[in-house]
Amino acid sequence: MHDGVDVWAAAAAFDRGTVAEDEALADTERKQVLAQFPLEDWPTLPLERYALGVDAPEAHGAGAGYCRLMEFGVPHLGSIRGGSAAKHIMYLHNSGEWRMAAPLRGREPQDAWAHLRAQFLQAFEAVDRQDFDALDELDLLRFGPALVTKSLAVYFPDHFLPIYSAEHLRHFLVLLGGTAEADSPAWRSNRRLLELVRSRPEFSGWSGQQVMRFLYRHHDPRSTRSKRRPIWKIAPGERGGRWDECREGRFICVGWDALGDLGQYQNDTELRAALDRHWPGKNGGSLTLARRLLAFRDLEAGDRIVANRGTDEVLATGRVTDSYRFVSDRADFQHVVPVEWDTSHAQRLDRPQHGWRSTFAKVDPALFAKITVPRTGSLSDPGETQQGDDAAAALPDDVQAVLDALERKGQVILHGPPGTGKTRLALGAALALTGRPDVLGAEPRERVEAQAEMLRGDRVRLATFHPSYGYEDFVEGFKPDLNATGSGLTLVLKDGLFHDLCRRASERPDESFLLIIDEINRGDLPRVLGELLTLLELDKRGLPVTLPVSGRSFHVPPNVKIIGTMNTADRSVSHLDAAIRRRFAFLPVDPDPDAVSGAVGPLELAVFFEALNTRIARHLDTDRQIGHAYLLRDGEPLATEEDLAAAFHHEVVPLLEDYCLGRADLLHRILGSLVDADTGRPLQMSPQDLADALAAEFTSGGSSSTDV
């Protein structure tokens, strides 16, 4: 329900008495904050009473510092849990270093705290005198909008709602008929939402808690977004050794305890450095692991996960119920996420999932839908059928991103190194756009057949640009009439590919039409597009122009979309000019280590893939990295030494030799011991020896430990 009529009808029917218990708990929690941190104490509040890292991680109630109490100890006042500790503006990292927002860096901790505390006090004073515009002038507080907004709502509940996520506030503003500003700080959006609520008779007499509970209960923005979020497979210990504990305790847990609370890491580079410090012998895949650990930390309520044992056994599916927490008083496996498990989906899969060898792996929505299909005799509740349907309907993140860009801009260019699957992604978006999202996770043959059928139709066209591709091929031009019978050359006016597509789109305005242009940067785009460049802008769709060749009137219908692909390693063409860039959205398609999660003998493919690309980026540049397609066969990670040898010797090495332009020293810096020091040529070896050599060269002497 997202239209106004449904919102107001639901509000009128909402039983506010159902939130009485939550209101009482919230009131108790607010009194706890006021007792421990009264407003009159803030002018002298010491840093040690404010910051994370100087209090005990297990202390969430009495004795907890302000930031820990607000994030973990008072959940009924509204959640700000999860993500990086950077939202607290300054905190003590477990390395002993103080981490601070950019304007505070370089200051001594006590001096930085004095400046931050002063702005908190200014915020409290501004709200007390109802000068809400003054909040926007407090630059430090913009680095912690959720914490600041929650603080204002706790101390001044009459002036703020207990909703703190900027994204959620924008969602609710639009839902209730207001307007949302993308750059508006959370406290300003919160105030606008409160004013909107108070203007409606349906909310007359409602408390802030009642408004918040109603909005999240009936219009939770996370329920829609969760359909787009990745589904993760997470192993509960080696060979499922932690499964009984996880099932009974209703959580999923992982190791790497020496890292401490994952909330203290602001990005994957920082976490990777910590992994390298604690496990220096296994740093080949530390960036991949860092990204997966951050994805684990950032799981949200409603996210779906799969618990597995080995590569072909599903122990259960789960729905995340709360945010990540670091439980330091556990003996081990201290990283914990609460989960509600459904063991009715336990099963053996038809075939092993090679990517499931590691602790974390993404699960294709189509596979998840298959896992969650109710089976005969299943005890799953009726709601699980709908959950499975939801998963089947969910589009992969990358496909959804393309569709969102097309909706926003009308045309998009997918750019990245070779082998990252740009054309495959474009065709996947085309399948989704034309009503065939069901085949995105299907077997390769089924997907190829669906793509071929789509291209035989009249709604999607695929073209490849090249230097001789011109306006007459794309829009219109005079071309030889091959059916002419007289002597001499007879020319006839012919519609180009895009002209023909636009004509059909004009005849069927309720359907989407799509042009996919492969290698779009290899054509002379200003020459190919001509005057149509202006008409690509969405606000100029439908405007007629007179074509200079034929004199005919022409327009670009709003239901025509364009997806271009661009290989960033191709240095033979100039960069696109500004006029082109302004009219296209640009989406990067990067090498994806998750896509090659698997092992060939001692070699962890994702570890090798990441380490090789790290060297390429260091000695060449990121545009010349290799894509994951080089390590895939039929859409699956390479599984045999023979396939690995063929891909490495016949695809990867020739590409690198071309990049290095005959410089043996450069090739040696990238491939190391796999290049003969005397000849400068890559060594030839048996498939089994190659897997061993790659593991030794790129993964610090062997594969990193797996935990399936």
XYZ file of C-alpha atoms in Angstrom:
708
model
C 0.000 0.000 0.000
C 1.717 3.148 -1.178
C -1.025 5.460 -2.347
C -2.477 8.049 -0.014
C -5.974 6.541 0.141
C -4.645 3.252 1.513
C -2.397 5.027 4.027
C -5.208 7.073 5.514
C -7.622 4.151 5.502
C -5.044 2.017 7.320
C -4.426 4.827 9.819
C -8.138 5.130 10.525
C -8.360 1.387 11.154
C -5.178 1.133 13.235
C -5.693 -0.008 16.840
C -3.341 2.181 18.853
C -3.884 -0.012 21.877
C -1.721 -2.696 20.281
C 1.394 -0.595 20.894
C 0.693 0.122 24.564
C 3.334 -2.333 25.767
C 5.963 -0.882 23.419
C 5.064 2.629 24.563
C 5.512 1.652 28.198
C 8.915 0.105 27.486
C 9.959 3.182 25.519
C 8.923 5.430 28.397
C 11.006 3.342 30.804
C 14.009 3.536 28.495
C 13.665 7.302 28.111
C 13.645 7.734 31.879
C 16.806 5.615 31.979
C 18.600 7.953 29.552
C 17.423 11.042 31.419
C 18.572 9.585 34.749
C 22.023 8.587 33.499
C 22.596 11.561 31.185
C 20.433 14.503 32.321
C 20.620 17.592 30.138
C 22.138 19.619 32.957
C 25.149 17.246 33.026
C 26.036 17.715 29.358
C 28.182 20.869 29.817
C 30.650 18.827 31.881
C 30.023 15.361 30.420
C 33.443 13.660 30.122
C 34.559 11.957 26.919
C 34.813 8.656 28.786
C 31.060 8.808 29.489
C 30.247 9.505 25.845
C 32.374 7.438 23.487
C 32.373 3.847 22.334
C 35.587 1.998 23.051
C 36.139 3.277 26.576
C 33.209 1.401 28.111
C 32.618 -2.340 28.358
C 31.080 -3.733 25.127
C 28.736 -5.957 27.128
C 27.382 -3.009 29.143
C 24.201 -1.877 27.405
C 22.283 -0.561 30.404
C 23.488 0.959 33.640
C 27.167 1.821 33.315
C 27.113 1.999 29.530
C 28.496 5.088 27.853
C 26.091 7.402 26.073
C 26.768 6.119 22.556
C 26.525 2.463 23.539
C 23.340 3.087 25.501
C 21.718 4.941 22.607
C 22.713 2.336 20.027
C 22.151 -0.867 21.969
C 20.452 -0.205 25.302
C 17.220 1.591 24.414
C 15.777 -0.176 21.340
C 12.156 0.777 22.018
C 13.040 4.435 21.551
C 13.871 3.665 17.914
C 16.810 1.835 16.399
C 20.132 3.218 15.209
C 21.896 -0.148 15.417
C 24.207 -1.607 12.832
C 26.807 -0.268 10.435
C 29.982 1.552 11.329
C 30.727 3.222 14.656
C 31.553 6.345 12.618
C 27.926 7.381 13.158
C 28.979 8.364 16.711
C 31.280 11.081 15.248
C 34.211 10.032 17.430
C 35.099 6.734 19.112
C 38.086 4.777 20.415
C 39.196 2.058 18.000
C 40.420 -1.210 19.505
C 43.869 -0.365 18.129
C 43.992 2.420 20.726
C 43.569 5.127 18.076
C 40.790 7.701 18.281
C 38.679 7.784 15.119
C 36.985 11.119 14.429
C 34.885 12.873 11.805
C 36.941 14.794 9.252
C 36.638 18.268 10.859
C 38.016 16.896 14.139
C 41.028 15.022 12.785
C 44.365 16.252 14.023
C 42.969 17.425 17.354
C 43.739 15.833 20.668
C 40.805 13.661 21.854
C 39.806 15.964 24.722
C 39.952 19.025 22.494
C 37.915 17.271 19.800
C 35.348 16.223 22.398
C 35.067 19.789 23.681
C 34.143 20.973 20.181
C 31.689 18.106 19.630
C 30.062 18.502 23.043
C 29.646 22.236 22.404
C 27.669 21.492 19.253
C 25.448 18.995 21.079
C 24.736 21.719 23.645
C 23.974 24.224 20.892
C 21.568 21.727 19.340
C 19.765 21.151 22.636
C 19.494 24.895 23.250
C 18.210 25.532 19.702
C 15.464 22.935 20.038
C 14.549 24.228 23.471
C 13.838 27.647 21.948
C 12.307 25.941 18.856
C 14.878 27.385 16.476
C 15.105 24.240 14.377
C 16.842 25.923 11.425
C 19.854 26.541 13.666
C 20.536 22.781 13.723
C 21.644 22.868 10.100
C 24.535 25.193 10.979
C 26.182 22.629 13.286
C 28.683 21.037 10.923
C 30.032 18.329 13.252
C 26.576 16.913 13.945
C 26.051 16.220 10.241
C 28.544 13.359 10.610
C 26.202 11.548 13.032
C 22.646 12.424 11.940
C 21.000 9.259 13.297
C 22.560 9.589 16.770
C 21.840 13.318 16.880
C 18.219 12.891 15.792
C 17.660 10.131 18.333
C 19.189 12.332 21.024
C 16.843 15.189 20.134
C 13.843 12.849 20.093
C 14.726 11.471 23.531
C 15.269 14.844 25.187
C 12.502 16.647 23.263
C 9.875 14.008 22.346
C 7.258 16.656 21.520
C 9.389 18.002 18.689
C 10.676 14.828 16.980
C 9.393 11.406 15.990
C 11.328 8.259 17.025
C 12.469 7.651 13.410
C 16.126 8.304 12.613
C 17.077 6.750 9.272
C 17.278 9.442 6.570
C 16.237 6.881 3.960
C 13.212 5.760 5.994
C 12.185 9.342 6.684
C 12.247 10.148 2.963
C 10.151 7.058 2.294
C 7.529 8.056 4.854
C 7.443 11.660 3.635
C 6.611 10.566 0.096
C 4.153 7.985 1.404
C 2.159 10.650 3.247
C 2.128 13.014 0.286
C 5.091 15.202 1.181
C 8.339 15.855 -0.668
C 11.730 14.438 0.238
C 15.083 16.155 -0.280
C 17.993 13.805 -0.898
C 20.511 15.941 0.992
C 18.265 16.826 3.917
C 19.740 15.829 7.309
C 17.688 13.360 9.296
C 16.551 15.897 11.873
C 15.109 18.208 9.213
C 13.261 15.351 7.474
C 12.047 14.217 10.879
C 10.595 17.658 11.597
C 8.901 17.813 8.185
C 7.372 14.381 8.724
C 6.081 15.406 12.159
C 4.502 18.540 10.711
C 2.875 16.468 7.980
C 1.514 13.994 10.525
C 0.106 16.773 12.701
C -1.660 18.301 9.705
C -3.742 15.169 9.159
C -6.901 14.500 11.209
C -6.281 10.749 10.966
C -3.333 11.173 13.356
C -5.068 13.481 15.788
C -4.083 12.606 19.350
C -1.455 10.075 18.323
C 1.847 9.845 20.208
C 5.155 9.717 18.394
C 5.523 6.056 19.338
C 2.127 5.255 17.859
C 2.983 7.021 14.605
C 6.316 5.235 14.364
C 4.853 1.800 15.112
C 2.046 2.298 12.587
C 4.374 3.380 9.793
C 6.812 0.524 10.273
C 4.080 -2.058 10.828
C 2.119 -1.230 7.674
C 4.592 0.532 5.359
C 8.045 -0.696 6.377
C 10.534 0.521 3.725
C 12.756 -2.444 4.529
C 10.165 -4.943 3.283
C 10.420 -3.610 -0.277
C 14.168 -3.076 -0.185
C 14.837 -6.562 1.197
C 13.598 -8.047 -2.076
C 16.563 -6.370 -3.779
C 19.170 -7.139 -1.128
C 21.522 -10.099 -1.570
C 20.635 -13.455 -0.056
C 23.660 -14.819 1.793
C 24.721 -18.350 2.522
C 26.529 -18.441 5.868
C 28.136 -21.572 7.250
C 27.513 -22.137 10.995
C 31.048 -23.291 11.736
C 33.193 -25.839 9.946
C 31.014 -28.639 8.555
C 28.048 -27.100 10.374
C 29.617 -27.712 13.760
C 27.859 -24.701 15.310
C 24.450 -25.454 13.864
C 22.768 -26.839 16.988
C 23.871 -23.793 18.954
C 22.699 -21.419 16.223
C 19.350 -23.135 15.783
C 18.541 -23.241 19.475
C 19.854 -19.734 20.155
C 18.160 -18.265 17.072
C 21.249 -16.627 15.608
C 24.079 -17.128 13.151
C 27.666 -16.651 14.320
C 31.086 -16.528 12.691
C 34.679 -16.431 13.907
C 37.557 -13.978 13.320
C 37.111 -12.858 16.945
C 40.491 -11.107 17.085
C 39.046 -8.370 14.883
C 36.842 -7.175 17.720
C 33.575 -5.382 17.059
C 33.111 -5.080 13.290
C 31.263 -1.827 13.874
C 34.558 -0.020 14.431
C 35.654 -0.516 10.809
C 34.490 2.166 8.420
C 35.382 0.435 5.151
C 36.736 -2.738 3.588
C 40.280 -1.367 3.279
C 40.488 -0.737 7.008
C 39.123 -4.191 7.820
C 41.461 -5.802 5.320
C 44.442 -4.201 7.061
C 43.246 -5.714 10.355
C 42.881 -9.137 8.736
C 46.403 -8.875 7.352
C 47.754 -7.979 10.795
C 46.068 -10.891 12.549
C 46.433 -13.506 9.797
C 49.467 -12.435 7.744
C 49.840 -15.826 6.105
C 46.412 -15.693 4.497
C 46.271 -12.221 3.070
C 45.626 -13.268 -0.516
C 41.877 -13.035 -0.157
C 41.605 -10.624 2.727
C 39.788 -7.925 0.730
C 37.122 -10.404 -0.346
C 36.775 -11.621 3.231
C 36.652 -8.033 4.513
C 33.776 -7.246 2.179
C 31.898 -10.347 3.231
C 32.383 -9.637 6.923
C 31.056 -6.112 6.414
C 28.063 -7.556 4.538
C 27.497 -9.862 7.534
C 27.735 -6.895 9.909
C 25.282 -4.888 7.836
C 22.555 -7.538 7.595
C 19.197 -5.950 8.375
C 15.941 -7.196 9.872
C 14.042 -9.017 7.146
C 17.098 -10.131 5.174
C 17.042 -13.778 4.112
C 19.972 -16.145 4.668
C 20.764 -19.832 4.203
C 22.666 -22.020 6.677
C 24.594 -24.816 5.003
C 26.782 -27.844 5.662
C 29.228 -28.544 2.869
C 28.467 -27.649 -0.724
C 25.170 -29.469 -1.173
C 23.273 -29.471 2.131
C 20.853 -26.789 3.321
C 20.360 -26.879 7.085
C 17.712 -24.143 7.163
C 16.717 -20.813 5.753
C 16.428 -17.830 8.048
C 15.069 -14.325 8.333
C 17.255 -11.798 10.174
C 15.400 -10.333 13.152
C 17.869 -7.793 14.541
C 21.204 -6.115 13.914
C 24.705 -7.526 14.272
C 26.288 -7.567 17.708
C 29.762 -8.415 19.010
C 29.326 -10.647 22.056
C 32.698 -10.467 23.789
C 31.726 -12.792 26.643
C 31.275 -15.750 24.258
C 34.234 -18.129 24.262
C 34.562 -17.863 20.479
C 32.507 -17.124 17.369
C 31.695 -13.752 18.902
C 30.189 -12.111 15.796
C 26.455 -12.752 16.068
C 23.331 -11.847 14.082
C 19.866 -12.830 15.449
C 17.875 -15.040 13.045
C 14.500 -16.788 13.020
C 15.168 -20.189 11.445
C 12.905 -22.347 9.271
C 14.217 -25.908 9.277
C 11.427 -27.146 6.984
C 13.657 -26.133 4.077
C 16.473 -28.481 5.130
C 17.462 -30.598 2.113
C 20.182 -31.990 -0.102
C 20.669 -30.053 -3.317
C 20.642 -31.729 -6.705
C 24.214 -30.666 -7.379
C 27.040 -29.183 -5.327
C 27.397 -25.414 -5.168
C 31.135 -24.915 -5.609
C 30.882 -21.360 -4.331
C 29.709 -22.698 -0.958
C 33.189 -23.838 0.064
C 33.778 -20.653 2.037
C 31.868 -19.293 5.013
C 30.015 -16.658 3.003
C 28.525 -16.844 -0.488
C 25.740 -15.082 -2.315
C 22.708 -17.197 -3.171
C 21.032 -16.675 -6.516
C 17.383 -15.653 -6.007
C 16.278 -18.439 -8.352
C 18.135 -21.042 -6.265
C 16.657 -19.588 -3.078
C 13.182 -19.792 -4.596
C 13.832 -23.452 -5.404
C 15.083 -24.121 -1.864
C 12.014 -22.518 -0.292
C 9.358 -24.182 -2.464
C 7.090 -26.091 -0.011
C 7.487 -29.831 -0.396
C 4.915 -32.518 0.117
C 4.552 -33.170 3.819
C 6.324 -29.921 4.698
C 5.370 -28.346 7.997
C 6.177 -24.829 6.785
C 3.515 -22.259 7.483
C 1.521 -20.690 4.634
C 3.613 -17.544 4.808
C 6.670 -19.402 3.544
C 5.065 -19.899 0.147
C 4.826 -16.166 -0.182
C 8.407 -15.758 0.962
C 9.534 -18.124 -1.746
C 7.498 -16.179 -4.269
C 9.106 -12.988 -3.062
C 12.539 -14.451 -3.637
C 11.570 -15.633 -7.109
C 10.260 -12.178 -7.977
C 13.308 -10.390 -6.599
C 15.756 -9.213 -9.218
C 19.520 -9.462 -8.776
C 21.013 -6.251 -7.413
C 22.921 -5.446 -10.591
C 19.876 -5.918 -12.829
C 17.743 -3.779 -10.531
C 20.406 -1.063 -10.561
C 20.290 -0.964 -14.372
C 16.493 -0.763 -14.409
C 16.551 2.011 -11.805
C 19.057 3.977 -13.900
C 16.946 3.534 -17.029
C 13.893 4.768 -15.180
C 15.803 7.779 -13.900
C 17.797 8.697 -16.997
C 16.426 6.760 -19.988
C 19.823 5.444 -21.071
C 22.761 3.934 -19.253
C 26.317 2.898 -20.082
C 27.768 -0.146 -18.309
C 31.537 0.234 -18.085
C 34.302 -1.943 -16.701
C 37.287 -4.159 -17.508
C 36.917 -7.015 -20.001
C 35.174 -10.133 -18.785
C 33.026 -8.543 -16.074
C 29.779 -9.509 -17.807
C 28.612 -6.156 -19.146
C 26.775 -7.592 -22.151
C 25.338 -10.393 -20.035
C 24.051 -7.798 -17.567
C 22.537 -5.730 -20.379
C 20.736 -8.790 -21.741
C 19.605 -9.681 -18.216
C 18.101 -6.220 -17.801
C 16.417 -6.659 -21.187
C 14.868 -9.938 -20.052
C 13.545 -8.288 -16.907
C 12.254 -5.290 -18.853
C 10.372 -7.499 -21.307
C 8.742 -9.714 -18.699
C 11.166 -12.653 -18.424
C 12.913 -12.167 -15.048
C 12.205 -15.819 -14.278
C 15.086 -17.003 -16.485
C 17.779 -14.788 -14.922
C 18.781 -17.535 -12.512
C 18.053 -20.427 -14.864
C 20.536 -22.852 -16.385
C 22.785 -21.223 -19.029
C 21.095 -23.017 -21.931
C 17.626 -21.902 -20.860
C 18.804 -18.332 -20.425
C 20.490 -18.279 -23.847
C 17.335 -19.645 -25.483
C 15.250 -16.951 -23.771
C 17.683 -14.264 -24.965
C 17.570 -15.568 -28.530
C 13.769 -15.601 -28.472
C 13.751 -12.057 -27.105
C 16.057 -10.797 -29.862
C 13.913 -12.479 -32.523
C 11.014 -10.349 -31.317
C 10.564 -6.670 -32.117
C 11.043 -4.992 -28.704
C 14.799 -5.462 -28.162
C 17.584 -4.801 -30.635
C 21.299 -5.534 -30.214
C 23.965 -3.632 -32.143
C 27.743 -3.352 -31.926
C 29.328 0.011 -32.696
C 32.593 0.311 -34.614
C 34.496 3.174 -36.265
C 32.618 2.863 -39.590
C 29.153 2.735 -38.000
C 27.311 5.883 -39.059
C 24.174 8.001 -38.942
C 22.737 6.174 -41.955
C 22.972 2.864 -40.064
C 21.433 4.281 -36.908
C 18.834 6.865 -38.031
C 18.317 7.022 -41.816
C 20.234 7.263 -45.057
C 20.336 6.416 -48.730
C 21.672 2.932 -49.391
C 22.010 0.740 -52.492
C 18.781 -0.938 -53.554
C 19.752 -4.571 -53.868
C 16.479 -5.375 -55.617
C 16.947 -2.813 -58.398
C 17.042 -4.375 -61.883
C 18.195 -1.442 -64.013
C 21.760 -0.533 -64.867
C 23.813 1.642 -62.566
C 23.593 2.201 -58.830
C 20.128 2.848 -57.424
C 19.868 4.400 -53.977
C 16.855 4.156 -51.728
C 16.060 5.856 -48.422
C 16.171 3.332 -45.570
C 15.369 3.637 -41.888
C 18.213 2.904 -39.507
C 18.091 0.581 -36.539
C 17.073 3.224 -33.992
C 14.535 4.890 -36.309
C 12.832 1.540 -36.834
C 12.748 0.793 -33.088
C 11.284 4.221 -32.286
C 8.559 3.760 -34.910
C 7.408 0.506 -33.321
C 7.608 2.029 -29.843
C 5.347 4.917 -30.947
C 2.755 2.424 -32.114
C 2.763 0.589 -28.747
C 3.287 3.209 -26.029
C 2.357 0.846 -23.184
C 5.325 -1.462 -23.834
C 9.034 -0.902 -23.203
C 11.468 -1.043 -26.120
C 15.200 -1.391 -25.651
C 18.324 -0.898 -27.735
C 21.522 -2.559 -26.495
C 24.693 -1.075 -27.982
C 27.765 -3.205 -27.381
C 31.144 -1.430 -27.477
C 29.363 1.932 -27.596
C 32.592 3.897 -27.221
C 34.083 2.401 -30.409
C 31.666 4.402 -32.536
C 31.802 8.122 -33.287
C 28.769 8.892 -31.148
C 28.188 12.542 -32.174
C 28.239 11.416 -35.828
C 26.061 8.354 -35.222
C 23.434 10.133 -33.107
C 23.394 13.476 -34.883
C 20.542 15.722 -33.778
C 18.959 12.866 -31.832
C 21.445 13.408 -29.026
C 19.250 16.206 -27.672
C 16.097 14.081 -27.884
C 17.505 11.408 -25.578
C 16.892 13.566 -22.510
C 13.704 12.432 -20.785
C 12.183 15.904 -20.696
C 12.603 16.147 -24.477
C 11.152 12.762 -25.351
C 8.255 13.179 -27.764
C 9.528 16.487 -29.155
C 9.595 16.375 -32.976
C 12.600 17.252 -35.124
C 12.952 17.380 -38.892
C 15.493 14.859 -40.110
C 18.006 16.554 -42.434
C 18.276 13.686 -44.939
C 14.600 12.961 -45.605
C 12.899 16.028 -44.182
C 10.569 13.778 -42.231
C 9.362 14.543 -38.702
C 10.811 12.262 -36.027
C 10.706 11.946 -32.240
C 12.094 9.587 -29.592
C 9.213 8.014 -27.620
C 9.479 7.922 -23.811
C 9.155 4.116 -23.801
C 12.485 3.627 -25.620
C 15.507 2.797 -23.432
C 19.174 2.420 -24.358
C 21.864 0.325 -22.667
C 25.435 0.709 -23.870
C 28.487 -1.288 -22.809
C 31.999 0.105 -22.702
C 35.270 -1.743 -22.166
C 37.473 0.536 -20.043
C 40.620 -1.353 -21.056
C 40.133 -0.225 -24.654
C 42.544 2.675 -25.100
C 42.123 2.839 -28.909
C 39.246 5.317 -28.738
C 38.944 8.694 -27.073
C 36.842 9.287 -23.999
C 33.209 10.187 -24.500
C 32.592 13.900 -24.737
C 30.675 15.859 -22.122
C 27.461 16.091 -24.152
C 27.271 12.310 -24.319
C 28.121 11.805 -20.658
C 25.482 14.271 -19.549
C 22.716 12.261 -21.186
C 23.700 8.811 -19.931
C 23.848 7.282 -16.487
C 27.132 5.419 -15.947
C 27.188 2.206 -13.933
C 30.478 0.418 -13.185
C 30.579 -3.341 -13.669
C 33.537 -4.450 -11.599
C 35.334 -7.765 -11.198
C 33.337 -9.806 -8.679
C 35.296 -12.263 -6.491
C 32.005 -13.706 -5.208
C 31.232 -14.937 -8.715
C 34.288 -17.225 -8.671
C 33.995 -18.511 -5.129
C 35.288 -22.059 -5.364
C 38.463 -24.106 -5.374
C 40.587 -26.003 -7.872
C 42.861 -28.327 -5.955
C 44.784 -26.175 -3.449
C 43.822 -22.922 -5.200
C 40.994 -20.758 -3.874
C 39.774 -19.078 -7.051
C 38.431 -15.931 -5.382
C 41.720 -15.461 -3.498
C 43.779 -15.899 -6.676
C 41.419 -13.664 -8.649
C 41.602 -10.846 -6.131
C 45.375 -11.096 -5.674
C 46.008 -11.103 -9.431
C 43.795 -8.054 -9.937
C 45.530 -6.280 -7.063
C 48.854 -6.722 -8.870
C 47.394 -5.623 -12.195
C 45.970 -2.489 -10.597
C 49.301 -1.735 -8.909
C 51.512 -2.209 -11.975
C 49.079 -1.219 -14.757
C 45.750 0.302 -13.680
C 42.303 -0.784 -12.520
C 40.848 -0.551 -16.038
C 43.062 -3.464 -17.123
C 41.998 -5.861 -14.400
C 40.473 -9.122 -15.580
C 36.816 -9.917 -15.171
C 35.377 -12.913 -13.380
C 34.152 -14.399 -16.693
C 37.715 -15.580 -17.332
C 37.357 -18.004 -14.410
C 33.845 -19.211 -15.224
C 32.636 -22.054 -17.397
C 28.940 -22.345 -18.218
C 28.269 -19.734 -15.579
C 29.984 -21.707 -12.804
C 33.468 -21.248 -11.261
C 36.160 -23.387 -12.859
C 36.201 -26.769 -11.152
C 39.038 -28.757 -12.748
C 42.759 -28.268 -13.191
C 42.350 -28.713 -16.950
C 39.779 -25.906 -17.219
C 41.954 -23.669 -15.060
C 45.020 -24.322 -17.223
C 43.089 -23.607 -20.420
C 41.692 -20.345 -19.068
C 45.021 -19.194 -17.666
C 47.291 -20.089 -20.594
C 44.936 -19.287 -23.472
C 42.964 -16.306 -22.146
C 44.509 -14.636 -19.104
C 48.174 -14.781 -20.100
C 47.657 -13.527 -23.706
C 45.622 -10.616 -22.358
C 48.353 -9.707 -19.861
C 51.068 -10.029 -22.501
C 49.119 -7.604 -24.676
C 48.780 -5.168 -21.773
C 52.501 -5.367 -20.987
C 53.454 -4.580 -24.597
C 56.449 -6.902 -24.654
C 57.881 -5.685 -21.344
C 58.997 -8.895 -19.697
C 59.856 -7.104 -16.457
C 56.299 -5.793 -16.132
C 54.808 -9.214 -16.848
C 57.167 -10.705 -14.254
C 56.003 -8.233 -11.610
C 52.417 -9.346 -12.220
C 52.883 -13.118 -12.553
C 55.987 -13.537 -10.381
C 57.395 -17.048 -10.347
C 55.141 -18.110 -13.223
C 57.388 -16.186 -15.642
C 60.748 -17.654 -16.722
C 63.447 -15.260 -15.484
C 65.714 -15.990 -18.477
C 63.254 -15.855 -21.375
C 60.630 -13.554 -19.903
C 57.956 -15.966 -21.096
C 55.247 -17.535 -18.912
C 56.140 -21.044 -17.833
C 54.298 -23.987 -19.315
C 53.375 -26.681 -16.816
C 50.870 -29.444 -16.261
C 47.384 -28.492 -15.057
C 48.018 -29.940 -11.597
C 51.368 -28.173 -11.274
C 49.774 -24.914 -12.423
C 47.148 -25.011 -9.643
C 49.906 -25.609 -7.085
C 52.067 -22.827 -8.545
C 49.221 -20.305 -8.582
C 48.366 -21.158 -4.983
C 51.985 -20.707 -3.924
C 52.429 -17.433 -5.823
C 49.103 -15.723 -5.120
C 47.814 -17.108 -1.821
C 50.902 -16.997 0.381
C 51.801 -20.615 -0.019
C 48.410 -22.253 -0.100
C 44.693 -21.793 -0.006
C 43.063 -19.904 2.810
C 41.035 -21.944 5.216
C 37.491 -22.725 4.234
C 34.546 -23.119 6.538
C 31.693 -24.835 4.798
